[in-house]
């Protein structure tokens, strides 16, 4: 099923496109006459705002998608540790009958089991909440089942820093929309100038007098001067023109600010992505180290050199390392989603399969 998240944007754009002939013809819903240039600029503005909205909604969906996958992954890790600790508890309770374990060891394992169940339930609820958000934002009907596809371990290729900023300033819909706002302001200035300073068209035509007039006069060229004036609307005054020029200056300043903000967003997302990649590498190394320590602690426990509580401590360290790795991996995808948004691209890696219950 296709999301209808852009239905509103499509409707809005459809209205603007339907209105274009009215702009071109001279009026829209009783408003002042608009030039063809102004109509084209308004259509460009509306189209750009629609594209901007698509990228914005895509980013929201991507964040919900990433949150759902992360919570699901964490819940799976907790579920594995719960199953492992339940087996440990069963074993240790059987040993209790032979009095080879202490009560404190049993309590420590039960506590660890309870914490594992708590973590599982917490992340399961977070997953369900993220799914509901996807359904809501995407415009699916309540009760729609969502199947998430794994994002994978590798992010797509990212262009170099300087090229990225250049691409963002060229591709972002906000830039196009603001350029259109400047064009709209300029077209309004042009219309007001035309009203205040009407064009005078001079046409020189010549004709020869009839034979009844003196020969000298017959050779005299008669000039007829035709002047036509285009006055515009009566309410177009110099005050209106001054205000229109101020609006254009404001729109140009706003364009400069938007460019600065886009540059800042693109660089922040790019740097965040690079840092998150490094964080993933560190987290992967830490997980491997803790996996080794857990294996060693289990061997020592079997040999009677460690208590079950000390083994649980090592397993908790491994659990924390695994959860940190999951978070860093999905943080990396979040930064990539922000990077896509910063250059004006929807998050194309999101694949949602939706079916009605």
Coordinates of N, CA, C and O in Angstrom, one line a residue, residues 217-326:
X217 N 3.1 71.2 -50.9 CA 2.4 70.6 -49.7 C 2.2 69.1 -49.9 O 2.3 68.3 -49.0
X218 N 1.9 68.7 -51.3 CA 1.7 67.3 -51.5 C 2.9 66.5 -51.2 O 2.8 65.3 -51.0
X219 N 4.1 67.1 -51.4 CA 5.3 66.4 -51.1 C 5.6 66.4 -49.6 O 6.6 65.8 -49.2
X220 N 4.8 67.3 -48.9 CA 5.1 67.4 -47.5 C 4.6 66.1 -46.8 O 3.5 65.7 -47.0
X221 N 5.4 65.6 -45.9 CA 5.0 64.4 -45.2 C 4.2 64.8 -43.9 O 4.6 65.6 -43.1
X222 N 3.0 64.3 -43.9 CA 2.1 64.5 -42.7 C 2.5 63.5 -41.6 O 2.6 62.3 -41.9
X223 N 2.7 64.0 -40.5 CA 3.0 63.1 -39.3 C 1.8 63.0 -38.4 O 1.2 64.0 -38.1
X224 N 1.5 61.8 -38.1 CA 0.4 61.6 -37.1 C 1.0 60.9 -35.9 O 1.8 60.0 -36.0
X225 N 0.8 61.5 -34.8 CA 1.3 61.1 -33.5 C 0.3 60.3 -32.7 O -0.8 60.9 -32.4
X226 N 0.5 59.1 -32.5 CA -0.4 58.3 -31.8 C 0.2 57.9 -30.4 O 1.3 57.2 -30.4
X227 N -0.3 58.3 -29.4 CA 0.2 57.9 -28.0 C -0.8 57.1 -27.3 O -2.0 57.4 -27.3
X228 N -0.4 56.0 -26.7 CA -1.3 55.2 -25.9 C -0.7 55.0 -24.5 O 0.5 54.9 -24.4
X229 N -1.5 55.0 -23.6 CA -1.0 55.0 -22.2 C -1.6 53.8 -21.5 O -2.8 53.5 -21.7
X230 N -0.8 53.2 -20.7 CA -1.3 52.1 -19.8 C -1.1 52.5 -18.4 O 0.0 52.6 -17.9
X231 N -2.2 52.8 -17.7 CA -2.2 53.4 -16.4 C -2.2 52.4 -15.3 O -1.8 52.7 -14.1
X232 N -2.7 51.1 -15.4 CA -2.8 50.2 -14.3 C -3.9 50.6 -13.3 O -4.8 51.3 -13.7
X233 N -3.8 50.1 -12.1 CA -4.8 50.3 -11.1 C -4.6 51.7 -10.4 O -3.5 52.1 -10.2
X234 N -5.7 52.3 -10.0 CA -5.6 53.6 -9.4 C -4.9 53.6 -8.1 O -4.3 54.6 -7.6
X235 N -5.0 52.5 -7.4 CA -4.4 52.4 -6.0 C -2.9 52.1 -6.0 O -2.4 51.9 -4.9
X236 N -2.3 52.0 -7.2 CA -0.9 51.7 -7.2 C -0.2 53.1 -7.1 O -0.1 53.9 -8.0
X237 N 0.3 53.4 -5.9 CA 1.0 54.7 -5.7 C 2.4 54.5 -5.4 O 2.9 53.3 -5.3
X238 N 3.1 55.5 -5.2 CA 4.6 55.5 -4.9 C 4.8 54.8 -3.5 O 5.8 54.1 -3.3
X239 N 3.8 54.9 -2.7 CA 3.9 54.3 -1.3 C 3.9 52.8 -1.5 O 4.6 52.1 -0.8
X240 N 3.0 52.3 -2.4 CA 2.9 50.9 -2.7 C 4.3 50.4 -3.2 O 4.7 49.3 -2.9
X241 N 4.8 51.2 -4.1 CA 6.1 50.8 -4.7 C 7.2 50.7 -3.7 O 8.0 49.8 -3.7
X242 N 7.3 51.7 -2.8 CA 8.3 51.7 -1.8 C 8.1 50.4 -0.9 O 9.1 49.8 -0.5
X243 N 6.9 50.1 -0.5 CA 6.6 48.9 0.3 C 7.1 47.6 -0.5 O 7.7 46.7 0.1
X244 N 6.8 47.6 -1.8 CA 7.2 46.4 -2.6 C 8.7 46.2 -2.6 O 9.2 45.1 -2.5
X245 N 9.4 47.3 -2.7 CA 10.8 47.3 -2.7 C 11.4 46.8 -1.4 O 12.4 46.0 -1.3
X246 N 10.8 47.2 -0.3 CA 11.2 46.8 1.0 C 10.9 45.3 1.2 O 11.8 44.5 1.8
X247 N 9.8 44.8 0.6 CA 9.5 43.3 0.7 C 10.6 42.5 -0.1 O 11.1 41.5 0.4
X248 N 11.0 43.1 -1.3 CA 12.0 42.4 -2.0 C 13.3 42.3 -1.3 O 14.0 41.2 -1.2
X249 N 13.7 43.4 -0.7 CA 14.9 43.4 0.1 C 14.9 42.4 1.3 O 15.8 41.7 1.5
X250 N 13.7 42.3 1.9 CA 13.5 41.4 3.0 C 13.6 39.9 2.5 O 14.3 39.1 3.1
X251 N 13.0 39.7 1.3 CA 13.1 38.3 0.7 C 14.5 37.9 0.3 O 14.9 36.8 0.5
X252 N 15.3 38.9 -0.1 CA 16.7 38.7 -0.5 C 17.5 38.4 0.7 O 18.4 37.5 0.7
X253 N 17.3 39.1 1.8 CA 18.0 38.9 3.1 C 17.6 37.5 3.6 O 18.5 36.8 4.1
X254 N 16.3 37.1 3.5 CA 15.9 35.8 4.0 C 16.5 34.7 3.2 O 16.9 33.7 3.7
X255 N 16.7 34.9 1.9 CA 17.4 33.9 1.0 C 18.8 33.7 1.5 O 19.3 32.6 1.6
X256 N 19.5 34.8 1.9 CA 20.9 34.7 2.4 C 20.9 33.9 3.7 O 21.8 33.0 3.9
X257 N 20.0 34.2 4.6 CA 19.9 33.4 5.8 C 19.6 31.9 5.6 O 20.2 31.1 6.3
X258 N 18.7 31.6 4.7 CA 18.4 30.2 4.4 C 19.6 29.5 3.9 O 19.9 28.4 4.3
X259 N 20.4 30.2 3.0 CA 21.6 29.5 2.5 C 22.6 29.2 3.6 O 23.2 28.2 3.7
X260 N 22.7 30.2 4.6 CA 23.6 30.0 5.7 C 23.1 28.8 6.6 O 23.9 28.0 7.0
X261 N 21.8 28.7 6.8 CA 21.3 27.7 7.6 C 21.4 26.3 7.0 O 21.8 25.3 7.6
X262 N 21.2 26.2 5.7 CA 21.4 25.0 4.9 C 22.8 24.5 5.0 O 23.1 23.3 5.2
X263 N 23.7 25.5 4.8 CA 25.2 25.1 4.9 C 25.5 24.6 6.3 O 26.2 23.5 6.4
X264 N 24.9 25.2 7.3 CA 25.2 24.7 8.7 C 24.6 23.3 8.9 O 25.3 22.5 9.5
X265 N 23.4 23.1 8.4 CA 22.7 21.8 8.6 C 23.5 20.7 7.9 O 23.7 19.6 8.4
X266 N 23.9 21.0 6.7 CA 24.6 20.0 5.9 C 25.9 19.6 6.6 O 26.3 18.4 6.7
X267 N 26.7 20.6 7.0 CA 28.0 20.3 7.7 C 27.8 19.6 9.0 O 28.6 18.7 9.3
X268 N 26.8 20.0 9.8 CA 26.5 19.3 11.1 C 26.2 17.9 10.8 O 26.6 17.0 11.6
X269 N 25.3 17.6 9.9 CA 24.9 16.2 9.6 C 26.1 15.4 9.1 O 26.3 14.2 9.4
X270 N 26.9 16.0 8.2 CA 28.1 15.3 7.7 C 29.1 15.0 8.8 O 29.6 13.8 8.9
X271 N 29.4 16.0 9.7 CA 30.3 15.7 10.8 C 29.8 14.7 11.7 O 30.5 13.8 12.3
X272 N 28.5 14.8 12.0 CA 27.8 13.8 12.9 C 27.9 12.4 12.4 O 28.1 11.5 13.1
X273 N 27.7 12.3 11.0 CA 27.8 11.0 10.4 C 29.2 10.4 10.5 O 29.4 9.2 10.9
X274 N 30.2 11.2 10.3 CA 31.6 10.7 10.4 C 31.9 10.3 11.8 O 32.6 9.3 12.1
X275 N 31.5 11.1 12.8 CA 31.7 10.8 14.2 C 31.0 9.5 14.6 O 31.5 8.7 15.4
X276 N 29.8 9.3 14.1 CA 29.0 8.1 14.4 C 29.6 6.9 13.8 O 29.5 5.8 14.4
X277 N 30.2 7.0 12.7 CA 30.9 5.8 12.1 C 32.1 5.4 12.9 O 32.3 4.2 13.2
X278 N 32.8 6.4 13.5 CA 33.9 6.1 14.4 C 33.4 5.5 15.7 O 34.0 4.5 16.2
X279 N 32.3 6.0 16.2 CA 31.7 5.4 17.4 C 31.3 4.0 17.2 O 31.4 3.1 18.1
X280 N 30.7 3.6 16.0 CA 30.4 2.2 15.7 C 31.6 1.3 15.8 O 31.6 0.2 16.4
X281 N 32.7 1.8 15.2 CA 33.9 1.0 15.2 C 34.4 0.7 16.6 O 34.8 -0.4 17.0
X282 N 34.4 1.8 17.5 CA 34.8 1.6 18.9 C 33.8 0.6 19.6 O 34.3 -0.2 20.4
X283 N 32.5 0.8 19.4 CA 31.5 -0.1 20.0 C 31.7 -1.5 19.6 O 31.6 -2.5 20.4
X284 N 32.0 -1.8 18.4 CA 32.2 -3.2 17.9 C 33.4 -3.8 18.6 O 33.4 -5.0 18.9
X285 N 34.5 -3.0 18.7 CA 35.7 -3.5 19.4 C 35.4 -3.8 20.9 O 35.8 -4.8 21.4
X286 N 34.6 -3.0 21.5 CA 34.2 -3.2 22.9 C 33.4 -4.5 23.1 O 33.6 -5.2 24.1
X287 N 32.5 -4.7 22.2 CA 31.6 -5.9 22.2 C 32.5 -7.2 22.1 O 32.3 -8.1 22.9
X288 N 33.5 -7.2 21.2 CA 34.4 -8.3 21.1 C 35.2 -8.5 22.4 O 35.4 -9.7 22.8
X289 N 35.6 -7.4 23.0 CA 36.4 -7.6 24.2 C 35.5 -8.2 25.3 O 36.0 -9.1 26.1
X290 N 34.3 -7.7 25.4 CA 33.4 -8.2 26.5 C 33.0 -9.6 26.3 O 32.8 -10.4 27.2
X291 N 32.8 -10.0 25.0 CA 32.5 -11.4 24.7 C 33.6 -12.3 25.2 O 33.3 -13.4 25.7
X292 N 34.8 -11.9 25.0 CA 36.0 -12.7 25.4 C 36.0 -12.8 26.9 O 36.2 -13.9 27.5
X293 N 35.7 -11.7 27.6 CA 35.7 -11.7 29.1 C 34.6 -12.6 29.7 O 34.8 -13.2 30.7
X294 N 33.5 -12.6 29.0 CA 32.3 -13.4 29.4 C 32.7 -14.9 29.3 O 32.4 -15.7 30.2
X295 N 33.4 -15.3 28.2 CA 33.8 -16.7 28.0 C 34.8 -17.1 29.1 O 34.7 -18.2 29.7
X296 N 35.7 -16.2 29.4 CA 36.7 -16.5 30.4 C 36.0 -16.6 31.8 O 36.3 -17.6 32.6
X297 N 35.1 -15.7 32.1 CA 34.4 -15.8 33.4 C 33.6 -17.0 33.6 O 33.5 -17.6 34.6
X298 N 33.0 -17.5 32.5 CA 32.2 -18.8 32.5 C 33.1 -20.0 32.8 O 32.8 -20.9 33.5
X299 N 34.3 -19.9 32.2 CA 35.2 -21.0 32.4 C 35.7 -21.0 33.9 O 35.9 -22.1 34.5
X300 N 36.0 -19.8 34.4 CA 36.4 -19.7 35.8 C 35.3 -20.1 36.7 O 35.6 -20.7 37.8
X301 N 34.1 -19.8 36.4 CA 32.9 -20.2 37.2 C 32.8 -21.7 37.3 O 32.6 -22.3 38.3
X302 N 33.0 -22.4 36.1 CA 32.9 -23.8 36.0 C 34.0 -24.4 36.9 O 33.9 -25.5 37.4
X303 N 35.2 -23.7 36.9 CA 36.3 -24.3 37.7 C 36.2 -23.9 39.2 O 37.1 -24.3 40.0
X304 N 35.2 -23.2 39.5 CA 35.0 -22.8 40.9 C 35.8 -21.6 41.4 O 35.9 -21.3 42.6
X305 N 36.3 -20.8 40.4 CA 37.1 -19.7 40.8 C 36.3 -18.4 40.9 O 36.8 -17.4 41.4
X306 N 35.1 -18.4 40.3 CA 34.2 -17.2 40.3 C 32.8 -17.6 40.8 O 32.4 -18.7 40.6
X307 N 32.1 -16.7 41.4 CA 30.7 -16.9 41.8 C 29.8 -16.6 40.6 O 30.2 -15.9 39.6
X308 N 28.6 -17.0 40.7 CA 27.6 -16.7 39.6 C 27.3 -15.2 39.6 O 27.1 -14.6 38.5
X309 N 27.5 -14.5 40.7 CA 27.3 -13.1 40.7 C 28.3 -12.4 39.9 O 28.0 -11.4 39.2
X310 N 29.6 -12.8 40.0 CA 30.7 -12.2 39.2 C 30.5 -12.5 37.7 O 30.8 -11.7 36.9
X311 N 29.9 -13.7 37.4 CA 29.6 -14.0 36.0 C 28.5 -13.1 35.5 O 28.6 -12.5 34.3
X312 N 27.5 -12.9 36.3 CA 26.4 -12.0 35.9 C 26.9 -10.5 35.7 O 26.5 -9.9 34.7
X313 N 27.9 -10.1 36.5 CA 28.4 -8.7 36.3 C 29.1 -8.6 34.9 O 28.9 -7.6 34.2
X314 N 29.8 -9.7 34.5 CA 30.5 -9.7 33.2 C 29.5 -9.7 32.1 O 29.6 -9.0 31.1
X315 N 28.4 -10.5 32.3 CA 27.3 -10.6 31.3 C 26.6 -9.3 31.2 O 26.2 -8.9 30.0
X316 N 26.4 -8.6 32.3 CA 25.8 -7.2 32.2 C 26.7 -6.2 31.5 O 26.1 -5.4 30.7
X317 N 28.0 -6.3 31.7 CA 28.9 -5.5 30.9 C 28.8 -5.7 29.4 O 28.8 -4.8 28.6
X318 N 28.7 -7.0 29.0 CA 28.5 -7.4 27.6 C 27.2 -6.9 27.1 O 27.1 -6.3 26.0
X319 N 26.1 -7.0 27.9 CA 24.8 -6.5 27.5 C 24.8 -5.0 27.3 O 24.3 -4.5 26.2
X320 N 25.5 -4.3 28.1 CA 25.6 -2.8 27.9 C 26.4 -2.5 26.7 O 26.0 -1.6 25.9
X321 N 27.4 -3.2 26.4 CA 28.2 -3.0 25.2 C 27.4 -3.3 23.9 O 27.5 -2.6 22.9
X322 N 26.6 -4.4 24.0 CA 25.8 -4.7 22.8 C 24.7 -3.7 22.6 O 24.4 -3.3 21.4
X323 N 24.1 -3.2 23.7 CA 23.1 -2.2 23.5 C 23.7 -0.9 23.0 O 23.1 -0.2 22.2
X324 N 24.9 -0.5 23.4 CA 25.6 0.7 22.9 C 25.9 0.5 21.5 O 25.8 1.5 20.7
X325 N 26.3 -0.7 21.0 CA 26.5 -0.9 19.6 C 25.3 -0.7 18.8 O 25.3 -0.1 17.7
X326 N 24.2 -1.2 19.3 CA 22.9 -1.1 18.6 C 22.6 0.4 18.4 O 22.2 0.9 17.4

